[in-house]
Short mmCIF file of C-alpha atoms in Angstrom, two decimals:
data_model
loop_
_atom_site.label_atom_id
_atom_site.label_comp_id
_atom_site.label_asym_id
_atom_site.label_seq_id
_atom_site.Cartn_x
_atom_site.Cartn_y
_atom_site.Cartn_z
CA UNK A 1468 -16.07 -115.32 81.52
CA UNK A 1469 -19.56 -115.91 82.69
CA UNK A 1470 -22.47 -117.96 81.45
CA UNK A 1471 -25.25 -115.42 81.71
CA UNK A 1472 -28.65 -114.68 80.31
CA UNK A 1473 -27.99 -111.48 78.40
CA UNK A 1474 -24.32 -112.38 78.74
CA UNK A 1475 -24.62 -116.03 77.91
CA UNK A 1476 -23.20 -115.69 74.43
CA UNK A 1477 -19.93 -114.53 75.87
CA UNK A 1478 -19.22 -117.93 77.36
CA UNK A 1479 -21.26 -120.32 75.31
CA UNK A 1480 -20.13 -118.96 71.98
CA UNK A 1481 -16.60 -120.10 72.69
CA UNK A 1482 -17.44 -123.39 74.37
CA UNK A 1483 -20.17 -124.67 72.09
CA UNK A 1484 -18.11 -124.15 68.99
CA UNK A 1485 -15.60 -126.75 70.13
CA UNK A 1486 -17.89 -129.67 69.37
CA UNK A 1487 -20.47 -128.56 66.88
CA UNK A 1488 -20.96 -132.11 65.69
CA UNK A 1489 -20.41 -133.73 69.06
CA UNK A 1490 -17.24 -135.57 68.04
CA UNK A 1491 -13.94 -135.77 69.90
CA UNK A 1492 -11.55 -132.93 69.22
CA UNK A 1493 -8.06 -133.52 67.85
CA UNK A 1494 -5.20 -132.88 70.23
CA UNK A 1495 -3.92 -129.33 70.58
CA UNK A 1496 -0.94 -128.26 68.54
CA UNK A 1497 2.39 -129.29 69.98
CA UNK A 1498 4.78 -126.57 71.00
CA UNK A 1499 7.67 -127.77 68.87
CA UNK A 1500 8.14 -128.61 65.22
CA UNK A 1501 8.16 -126.67 62.03
CA UNK A 1502 6.91 -127.25 58.51
CA UNK A 1503 5.21 -130.64 58.06
CA UNK A 1504 4.19 -132.96 55.25
CA UNK A 1505 1.91 -130.42 53.53
CA UNK A 1506 2.91 -128.45 50.44
CA UNK A 1507 6.22 -126.73 51.30
CA UNK A 1508 5.34 -123.49 49.52
CA UNK A 1509 2.28 -122.63 51.67
CA UNK A 1510 4.28 -120.51 54.08
CA UNK A 1511 5.86 -118.69 51.17
CA UNK A 1512 2.41 -118.02 49.67
CA UNK A 1513 1.12 -116.74 53.02
CA UNK A 1514 4.04 -114.36 53.39
CA UNK A 1515 3.41 -112.93 49.93
CA UNK A 1516 -0.09 -111.79 50.89
CA UNK A 1517 0.07 -108.04 51.57
CA UNK A 1518 -0.45 -107.38 55.28
CA UNK A 1519 -0.12 -111.07 56.25
CA UNK A 1520 2.52 -112.23 58.72
CA UNK A 1521 3.32 -115.80 59.73
CA UNK A 1522 3.94 -115.56 63.48
CA UNK A 1523 4.70 -119.25 63.98
CA UNK A 1524 4.14 -122.70 62.56
CA UNK A 1525 3.89 -125.94 64.52
CA UNK A 1526 2.86 -129.47 63.70
CA UNK A 1527 -0.70 -130.56 64.39
CA UNK A 1528 -1.36 -134.21 63.60
CA UNK A 1529 1.15 -134.21 60.80
CA UNK A 1530 0.01 -130.96 59.17
CA UNK A 1531 1.29 -127.40 59.59
CA UNK A 1532 -0.65 -125.12 61.90
CA UNK A 1533 0.10 -121.49 61.13
CA UNK A 1534 -0.49 -118.64 63.55
CA UNK A 1535 -1.08 -115.49 61.51
CA UNK A 1536 -1.71 -111.79 61.80
CA UNK A 1537 -3.39 -109.78 59.08
CA UNK A 1538 -3.55 -106.01 58.69
CA UNK A 1539 -7.18 -104.88 58.43
CA UNK A 1540 -8.66 -101.41 57.93
CA UNK A 1541 -10.16 -99.99 61.10
CA UNK A 1542 -12.92 -98.64 58.88
CA UNK A 1543 -13.54 -100.53 55.64
CA UNK A 1544 -15.47 -97.52 54.38
CA UNK A 1545 -12.38 -95.37 54.80
CA UNK A 1546 -9.24 -97.54 54.45
CA UNK A 1547 -6.95 -94.52 54.87
CA UNK A 1548 -8.14 -94.10 58.47
CA UNK A 1549 -5.60 -96.64 59.70
CA UNK A 1550 -5.25 -100.37 60.27
CA UNK A 1551 -5.24 -102.87 63.09
CA UNK A 1552 -3.83 -106.37 63.39
CA UNK A 1553 -6.31 -109.23 63.34
CA UNK A 1554 -5.24 -112.63 64.60
CA UNK A 1555 -6.00 -115.83 62.69
CA UNK A 1556 -4.77 -119.39 62.30
CA UNK A 1557 -4.60 -121.79 59.37
CA UNK A 1558 -4.44 -125.56 59.77
CA UNK A 1559 -3.42 -126.66 56.30
CA UNK A 1560 -3.80 -130.19 54.98
CA UNK A 1561 -4.06 -129.87 51.21
CA UNK A 1562 -5.00 -127.12 48.79
CA UNK A 1563 -7.74 -129.21 47.15
CA UNK A 1564 -9.51 -130.14 50.40
CA UNK A 1565 -12.46 -128.10 51.68
CA UNK A 1566 -11.76 -125.32 54.18
CA UNK A 1567 -13.79 -124.49 57.28
CA UNK A 1568 -13.83 -120.81 58.26
CA UNK A 1569 -14.48 -120.77 62.00
CA UNK A 1570 -15.16 -117.91 64.35
CA UNK A 1571 -16.24 -118.16 67.95
CA UNK A 1572 -17.38 -114.54 67.69
CA UNK A 1573 -14.96 -113.49 70.42
CA UNK A 1574 -11.27 -114.25 70.95
CA UNK A 1575 -9.19 -116.54 68.76
CA UNK A 1576 -10.28 -120.13 69.34
CA UNK A 1577 -7.59 -122.81 69.40
CA UNK A 1578 -9.80 -125.88 68.93
CA UNK A 1579 -10.46 -127.81 65.77
CA UNK A 1580 -14.17 -128.02 65.06
CA UNK A 1581 -15.87 -131.38 64.56
CA UNK A 1582 -17.14 -129.99 61.25
CA UNK A 1583 -13.51 -129.82 60.14
CA UNK A 1584 -13.07 -133.42 61.22
CA UNK A 1585 -16.25 -134.56 59.48
CA UNK A 1586 -15.15 -133.35 56.05
CA UNK A 1587 -11.39 -133.71 56.68
CA UNK A 1588 -10.90 -130.03 55.95
CA UNK A 1589 -8.36 -127.29 56.32
CA UNK A 1590 -9.41 -124.82 59.00
CA UNK A 1591 -9.09 -121.05 59.20
CA UNK A 1592 -9.93 -119.55 62.60
CA UNK A 1593 -10.28 -115.82 63.11
CA UNK A 1594 -10.50 -113.52 66.11
CA UNK A 1595 -13.38 -111.04 66.04
CA UNK A 1596 -12.38 -107.40 65.74
CA UNK A 1597 -12.06 -105.47 69.03
CA UNK A 1598 -11.61 -108.67 71.06
CA UNK A 1599 -8.39 -109.40 72.94
CA UNK A 1600 -5.43 -108.66 70.63
CA UNK A 1601 -7.43 -107.89 67.47
CA UNK A 1602 -8.17 -104.26 68.18
CA UNK A 1603 -6.78 -100.93 67.07
CA UNK A 1604 -4.25 -99.13 69.21
CA UNK A 1605 -4.56 -95.62 70.56
CA UNK A 1606 -7.71 -93.56 70.15
CA UNK A 1607 -9.08 -95.85 67.42
CA UNK A 1608 -9.26 -98.66 69.96
CA UNK A 1609 -11.78 -96.66 71.93
CA UNK A 1610 -13.91 -95.77 68.91
CA UNK A 1611 -16.61 -98.36 69.43
CA UNK A 1612 -18.55 -97.13 66.40
CA UNK A 1613 -16.28 -99.34 64.28
CA UNK A 1614 -17.33 -102.49 66.14
CA UNK A 1615 -20.21 -103.48 63.88
CA UNK A 1616 -21.61 -106.51 62.12
CA UNK A 1617 -20.73 -104.99 58.73
CA UNK A 1618 -17.12 -104.18 59.66
CA UNK A 1619 -16.45 -107.70 60.96
CA UNK A 1620 -18.05 -109.22 57.87
CA UNK A 1621 -15.70 -107.08 55.79
CA UNK A 1622 -12.73 -108.31 57.85
CA UNK A 1623 -13.66 -111.92 57.15
CA UNK A 1624 -14.31 -111.14 53.48
CA UNK A 1625 -10.79 -109.77 53.02
CA UNK A 1626 -9.26 -112.70 54.89
CA UNK A 1627 -11.26 -115.24 52.90
CA UNK A 1628 -10.35 -113.64 49.59
CA UNK A 1629 -6.68 -113.57 50.56
CA UNK A 1630 -6.60 -117.25 51.55
CA UNK A 1631 -8.76 -118.58 48.72
CA UNK A 1632 -5.70 -118.25 46.51
CA UNK A 1633 -4.12 -121.01 48.61
CA UNK A 1634 -7.08 -123.13 49.73
CA UNK A 1635 -8.92 -123.87 46.49
CA UNK A 1636 -11.60 -126.33 47.62
CA UNK A 1637 -15.07 -125.57 48.93
CA UNK A 1638 -15.33 -123.14 51.84
CA UNK A 1639 -17.85 -123.63 54.67
CA UNK A 1640 -18.42 -121.03 57.38
CA UNK A 1641 -19.29 -122.17 60.88
CA UNK A 1642 -19.54 -121.12 64.49
CA UNK A 1643 -21.70 -121.61 67.55
CA UNK A 1644 -23.76 -119.04 69.43
CA UNK A 1645 -22.25 -115.63 68.62
CA UNK A 1646 -19.92 -117.43 66.23
CA UNK A 1647 -22.93 -118.80 64.37
CA UNK A 1648 -24.38 -115.31 64.19
CA UNK A 1649 -21.08 -113.96 62.85
CA UNK A 1650 -20.91 -116.64 60.15
CA UNK A 1651 -24.49 -115.79 59.14
CA UNK A 1652 -23.72 -112.07 58.93
CA UNK A 1653 -20.65 -112.79 56.79
CA UNK A 1654 -22.82 -114.83 54.42
CA UNK A 1655 -25.44 -112.10 54.17
CA UNK A 1656 -23.03 -109.30 53.23
CA UNK A 1657 -20.61 -111.38 51.12
CA UNK A 1658 -22.64 -114.32 49.78
CA UNK A 1659 -20.02 -115.18 47.16
CA UNK A 1660 -17.27 -115.85 49.73
CA UNK A 1661 -18.52 -119.15 51.15
CA UNK A 1662 -20.07 -122.21 49.56
CA UNK A 1663 -22.23 -122.92 52.62
CA UNK A 1664 -22.78 -121.98 56.27
CA UNK A 1665 -23.48 -124.30 59.20
CA UNK A 1666 -24.49 -122.24 62.25
CA UNK A 1667 -25.11 -123.69 65.70
CA UNK A 1668 -27.45 -122.22 68.34
CA UNK A 1669 -27.29 -118.81 66.65
CA UNK A 1670 -29.77 -116.36 68.24
CA UNK A 1671 -31.70 -114.07 65.93
CA UNK A 1672 -33.22 -111.07 67.72
CA UNK A 1673 -34.81 -109.68 64.57
CA UNK A 1674 -37.18 -107.44 66.55
CA UNK A 1675 -35.65 -106.39 69.84
CA UNK A 1676 -38.96 -104.96 71.05
CA UNK A 1677 -40.70 -108.31 70.72
CA UNK A 1678 -39.44 -110.82 73.28
CA UNK A 1679 -42.51 -113.03 73.14
CA UNK A 1680 -40.41 -115.96 71.93
CA UNK A 1681 -38.27 -115.83 75.04
CA UNK A 1682 -41.28 -115.36 77.32
CA UNK A 1683 -43.00 -118.34 75.69
CA UNK A 1684 -39.88 -120.45 76.18
CA UNK A 1685 -39.84 -119.88 79.94
CA UNK A 1686 -43.56 -120.66 80.17
CA UNK A 1687 -43.14 -124.02 78.44
CA UNK A 1688 -39.61 -125.39 78.92
CA UNK A 1689 -39.22 -128.56 80.96
CA UNK A 1690 -42.04 -129.45 83.34
CA UNK A 1691 -44.45 -127.23 85.24
CA UNK A 1692 -43.01 -128.51 88.52
CA UNK A 1693 -39.45 -127.62 87.53
CA UNK A 1694 -40.43 -124.18 86.25
CA UNK A 1695 -42.31 -123.40 89.48
CA UNK A 1696 -39.43 -124.58 91.66
CA UNK A 1697 -36.88 -122.50 89.74
CA UNK A 1698 -39.06 -119.39 89.85
CA UNK A 1699 -39.56 -119.87 93.60
CA UNK A 1700 -35.82 -120.10 94.22
CA UNK A 1701 -35.18 -117.03 92.07
CA UNK A 1702 -37.82 -115.09 93.97
CA UNK A 1703 -36.56 -116.22 97.37
CA UNK A 1704 -33.06 -115.03 96.48
CA UNK A 1705 -34.48 -111.52 96.25
CA UNK A 1706 -36.84 -111.89 99.23
CA UNK A 1707 -33.82 -112.81 101.37
CA UNK A 1708 -31.62 -110.13 99.82
CA UNK A 1709 -30.58 -108.63 103.17
CA UNK A 1710 -29.42 -112.01 104.48
CA UNK A 1711 -27.70 -113.16 101.30
CA UNK A 1712 -25.92 -110.02 100.10
CA UNK A 1713 -23.29 -110.29 102.88
CA UNK A 1714 -22.42 -113.74 101.46
CA UNK A 1715 -22.25 -112.22 97.99
CA UNK A 1716 -20.01 -109.41 99.23
CA UNK A 1717 -17.72 -111.85 101.01
CA UNK A 1718 -17.35 -113.88 97.81
CA UNK A 1719 -16.65 -110.71 95.83
CA UNK A 1720 -13.97 -109.63 98.29
CA UNK A 1721 -12.33 -113.05 98.23
CA UNK A 1722 -12.30 -113.06 94.43
CA UNK A 1723 -11.24 -109.44 94.06
CA UNK A 1724 -14.46 -108.58 92.22
CA UNK A 1725 -15.49 -104.94 91.92
CA UNK A 1726 -18.58 -103.35 90.36
CA UNK A 1727 -17.98 -99.60 90.42
CA UNK A 1728 -17.22 -99.15 86.70
CA UNK A 1729 -20.13 -101.23 85.40
CA UNK A 1730 -23.13 -102.15 87.56
CA UNK A 1731 -22.16 -99.63 90.22
CA UNK A 1732 -23.02 -101.35 93.52
CA UNK A 1733 -23.05 -104.81 95.02
CA UNK A 1734 -26.83 -104.56 95.39
CA UNK A 1735 -27.26 -103.99 91.65
CA UNK A 1736 -24.73 -106.69 90.81
CA UNK A 1737 -26.50 -109.14 93.12
CA UNK A 1738 -29.90 -108.48 91.55
CA UNK A 1739 -28.51 -108.85 88.05
CA UNK A 1740 -27.01 -112.24 88.93
CA UNK A 1741 -30.34 -113.39 90.36
CA UNK A 1742 -32.22 -112.30 87.24
CA UNK A 1743 -29.94 -114.51 85.16
CA UNK A 1744 -30.30 -117.66 87.27
CA UNK A 1745 -33.15 -119.44 85.48
CA UNK A 1746 -31.78 -118.56 82.04
CA UNK A 1747 -28.41 -120.05 82.95
CA UNK A 1748 -29.99 -123.16 84.44
CA UNK A 1749 -31.51 -124.08 81.08
CA UNK A 1750 -28.67 -122.79 78.95
CA UNK A 1751 -26.06 -125.04 80.55
CA UNK A 1752 -28.14 -127.68 82.32
CA UNK A 1753 -31.01 -129.96 81.50
CA UNK A 1754 -34.28 -131.32 82.81
CA UNK A 1755 -32.19 -133.97 84.59
CA UNK A 1756 -31.02 -131.23 86.97
CA UNK A 1757 -34.57 -130.40 88.08
CA UNK A 1758 -34.58 -132.81 91.06
CA UNK A 1759 -31.69 -130.83 92.58
CA UNK A 1760 -33.74 -127.62 92.87
CA UNK A 1761 -34.32 -127.01 96.59
CA UNK A 1762 -37.62 -126.16 98.25
CA UNK A 1763 -37.29 -122.39 98.31
CA UNK A 1764 -39.27 -121.92 101.53
CA UNK A 1765 -37.58 -124.72 103.49
CA UNK A 1766 -33.99 -124.19 102.39
CA UNK A 1767 -31.68 -122.35 104.78
CA UNK A 1768 -29.86 -119.24 103.61
CA UNK A 1769 -26.68 -121.26 103.17
CA UNK A 1770 -28.46 -124.00 101.22
CA UNK A 1771 -30.24 -121.54 98.96
CA UNK A 1772 -27.11 -119.54 98.23
CA UNK A 1773 -24.87 -122.58 97.72
CA UNK A 1774 -27.31 -124.26 95.31
CA UNK A 1775 -27.75 -121.04 93.35
CA UNK A 1776 -24.01 -120.53 92.96
CA UNK A 1777 -23.76 -123.97 91.44
CA UNK A 1778 -26.80 -123.60 89.17
CA UNK A 1779 -26.84 -120.34 87.27
CA UNK A 1780 -25.96 -117.59 89.76
CA UNK A 1781 -22.78 -116.06 88.42
CA UNK A 1782 -21.29 -112.65 88.70
CA UNK A 1783 -20.78 -109.70 86.36
CA UNK A 1784 -17.74 -107.82 87.60
CA UNK A 1785 -15.62 -104.94 86.34
CA UNK A 1786 -12.61 -107.18 85.74
CA UNK A 1787 -14.25 -109.19 82.93
CA UNK A 1788 -16.60 -106.60 81.47
CA UNK A 1789 -14.25 -103.94 80.15
CA UNK A 1790 -12.41 -103.43 76.90
CA UNK A 1791 -10.13 -106.44 77.44
CA UNK A 1792 -12.90 -108.82 78.47
CA UNK A 1793 -16.38 -109.44 77.16
CA UNK A 1794 -17.32 -105.78 77.09
CA UNK A 1795 -17.11 -105.70 73.27
CA UNK A 1796 -19.89 -108.31 73.10
CA UNK A 1797 -22.19 -106.22 75.30
CA UNK A 1798 -21.41 -103.18 73.19
CA UNK A 1799 -22.59 -105.13 70.14
CA UNK A 1800 -25.68 -106.34 71.99
CA UNK A 1801 -26.52 -102.81 73.09
CA UNK A 1802 -26.17 -101.35 69.59
CA UNK A 1803 -27.01 -104.06 67.03
CA UNK A 1804 -27.48 -107.63 68.26
CA UNK A 1805 -30.26 -106.97 70.77
CA UNK A 1806 -31.11 -108.72 74.04
CA UNK A 1807 -33.91 -110.50 75.88
CA UNK A 1808 -35.72 -107.94 78.02
CA UNK A 1809 -37.72 -110.39 80.13
CA UNK A 1810 -40.68 -109.21 82.20
CA UNK A 1811 -40.01 -111.32 85.32
CA UNK A 1812 -43.63 -110.97 86.46
CA UNK A 1813 -43.04 -113.28 89.44
CA UNK A 1814 -40.34 -110.89 90.71
CA UNK A 1815 -42.10 -107.57 90.16
CA UNK A 1816 -42.59 -106.68 93.83
CA UNK A 1817 -39.10 -107.76 94.99
CA UNK A 1818 -36.91 -106.06 92.40
CA UNK A 1819 -35.09 -102.82 93.19
CA UNK A 1820 -34.01 -101.97 89.64
CA UNK A 1821 -36.77 -102.59 87.09
CA UNK A 1822 -34.72 -101.38 84.10
CA UNK A 1823 -31.43 -103.07 84.88
CA UNK A 1824 -31.70 -106.15 82.63
CA UNK A 1825 -30.06 -104.77 79.50
CA UNK A 1826 -26.49 -104.74 78.18
CA UNK A 1827 -25.69 -101.08 78.83
CA UNK A 1828 -26.04 -101.87 82.56
CA UNK A 1829 -22.94 -104.06 82.50
CA UNK A 1830 -20.76 -101.75 80.38
CA UNK A 1831 -18.38 -99.02 81.45
CA UNK A 1832 -19.91 -95.67 80.55
CA UNK A 1833 -17.53 -95.06 77.63
CA UNK A 1834 -18.63 -98.30 75.94
CA UNK A 1835 -22.40 -97.80 76.13
CA UNK A 1836 -24.39 -97.17 72.98
CA UNK A 1837 -27.82 -96.75 71.41
CA UNK A 1838 -29.65 -99.61 69.75
CA UNK A 1839 -30.49 -99.69 66.04
CA UNK A 1840 -32.49 -102.62 64.66
CA UNK A 1841 -31.92 -101.95 60.95
CA UNK A 1842 -29.01 -104.33 60.29
CA UNK A 1843 -30.31 -107.38 62.14
CA UNK A 1844 -33.78 -106.98 60.63
CA UNK A 1845 -32.16 -106.84 57.20
CA UNK A 1846 -30.16 -110.03 57.86
CA UNK A 1847 -33.31 -111.80 59.06
CA UNK A 1848 -35.19 -110.93 55.86
CA UNK A 1849 -32.26 -111.91 53.66
CA UNK A 1850 -31.79 -115.31 55.31
CA UNK A 1851 -35.53 -116.04 54.94
CA UNK A 1852 -35.74 -115.06 51.30
CA UNK A 1853 -32.34 -115.15 49.61
CA UNK A 1854 -29.96 -117.23 51.70
CA UNK A 1855 -28.64 -120.38 50.02
CA UNK A 1856 -26.97 -123.49 51.42
CA UNK A 1857 -27.44 -122.49 55.04
CA UNK A 1858 -28.02 -124.87 57.96
CA UNK A 1859 -29.09 -123.90 61.47
CA UNK A 1860 -28.95 -126.26 64.46
CA UNK A 1861 -30.83 -125.34 67.65
CA UNK A 1862 -31.51 -126.89 71.07
CA UNK A 1863 -35.06 -127.55 72.23
CA UNK A 1864 -34.31 -126.48 75.82
CA UNK A 1865 -31.86 -123.69 75.01
CA UNK A 1866 -33.17 -120.20 75.82
CA UNK A 1867 -30.93 -118.71 73.11
CA UNK A 1868 -32.69 -120.95 70.61
CA UNK A 1869 -36.05 -119.37 71.41
CA UNK A 1870 -35.56 -116.77 68.67
CA UNK A 1871 -34.22 -118.53 65.60
CA UNK A 1872 -33.19 -117.84 62.07
CA UNK A 1873 -35.70 -119.13 59.52
CA UNK A 1874 -33.84 -120.35 56.43
CA UNK A 1875 -35.15 -119.96 52.91
CA UNK A 1876 -36.19 -122.87 50.66
CA UNK A 1877 -32.96 -122.48 48.69
CA UNK A 1878 -31.17 -125.67 49.73
CA UNK A 1879 -31.28 -124.47 53.35
CA UNK A 1880 -32.37 -126.28 56.53
CA UNK A 1881 -33.11 -125.92 60.23
CA UNK A 1882 -32.97 -128.66 62.87
CA UNK A 1883 -33.78 -128.77 66.58
CA UNK A 1884 -32.03 -131.23 68.88
CA UNK A 1885 -34.60 -132.68 71.33
CA UNK A 1886 -33.90 -131.87 74.98
CA UNK A 1887 -30.62 -130.13 74.15
CA UNK A 1888 -29.32 -126.93 75.68
CA UNK A 1889 -26.87 -124.37 74.25
CA UNK A 1890 -24.50 -127.20 73.40
CA UNK A 1891 -26.84 -128.60 70.73
CA UNK A 1892 -25.05 -130.45 67.95
CA UNK A 1893 -25.75 -132.56 64.90
CA UNK A 1894 -24.80 -135.63 66.94
CA UNK A 1895 -27.76 -134.90 69.22
CA UNK A 1896 -30.33 -134.94 66.40
CA UNK A 1897 -32.54 -137.99 65.84
CA UNK A 1898 -30.74 -140.56 63.68
CA UNK A 1899 -32.63 -139.81 60.46
CA UNK A 1900 -32.13 -136.05 60.75
CA UNK A 1901 -28.49 -136.52 61.73
CA UNK A 1902 -27.85 -138.62 58.63
CA UNK A 1903 -29.66 -136.08 56.47
CA UNK A 1904 -27.67 -133.15 57.89
CA UNK A 1905 -24.33 -134.93 57.49
CA UNK A 1906 -25.15 -135.93 53.90
CA UNK A 1907 -26.05 -132.31 53.10
CA UNK A 1908 -22.82 -130.95 54.57
CA UNK A 1909 -20.73 -133.49 52.67
CA UNK A 1910 -22.56 -132.61 49.46
CA UNK A 1911 -21.91 -128.92 50.02
CA UNK A 1912 -18.24 -129.65 50.73
CA UNK A 1913 -17.99 -131.91 47.70
CA UNK A 1914 -16.83 -134.76 49.94
CA UNK A 1915 -17.88 -138.32 49.22
#
């Protein structure tokens, strides 16, 4: 996976969710073992749920960690149209403890979130529909019209309702990046499922035609000197296109990268990677990396290309963009989630493809779609006016945090971690805000 601008969620959504509070993660589940010290009838209860299958159970820190599959309707509006198998896990400690419902928004995450650790909770993790193994077989698997915000929210609703019969404490939804978006969408459409939501660095492109928030971010982030140096490097990468593309092609050949099914040519793929450079620099780096930016005019071709590869220049290739990779995310971005269509004024005269910076450009033809703003605009209004017990954490220097959710005044809150990138966490908040956020979460979870 890559860490891109319009693609950035694909990587960061999985990685940021691992440490949403900045604490150390518990060790991964061991490969051996069976039932542990938890209630012995949990497996029996799981197996009685219609459509639920216990694939395996191992010991994780003295508690059973269940790997599950759950039969879900392909279309919740028409349950007779067939089912698919959705993957999930349950780390069970005790039925009266709180439960964290975690989604990375992509494939099934194996980590334990720091939120789970904070409130000593059970944890349910779920794989997003149409990602990796959680997708319909046959023709239904190619019907991308069923990959929607509403359908995934319905998946999580059914799973939550099924497991609430076992886990009887408070339920908190969480996730980072696309996972934070997914948790928010679940809350909007099924507000009775969860007792609270804690979403990290969750973008909110409520009006896809207005990217002024993103443009303002790149005019103000960091220092003027750093912004100018980054823009100069980005521009020089396109000015020297003829000299640098052979290096790009050699790398692609060595890695087995191809572009025919998605971007089409190496020239288009190269330009797309350059357009993403500055976004990626801020998403994953910090102002502390600014001194490493080379002098664009003085750097040799090798120096310019090598620095760029290590600081934001990464490649969109056919192998990771199709149905079995991150293609489903771009399909969602193209049809519902939206994207940042930056103007790149400093690159206007050196670009070859002025309309390339949008998600349909990196999708195979069969996965492309038309954008409709209705759902995301509805979620934005609902969060502002009717959402309850919702917390949003953003990073000051994270481009994805440039367009935020605005919570209501109904026991809901928003924080911004100073100087943080897409890995913003509660642990990175100022001490007073950190204490306030932790106290709120514990109150919501009914944990003293």
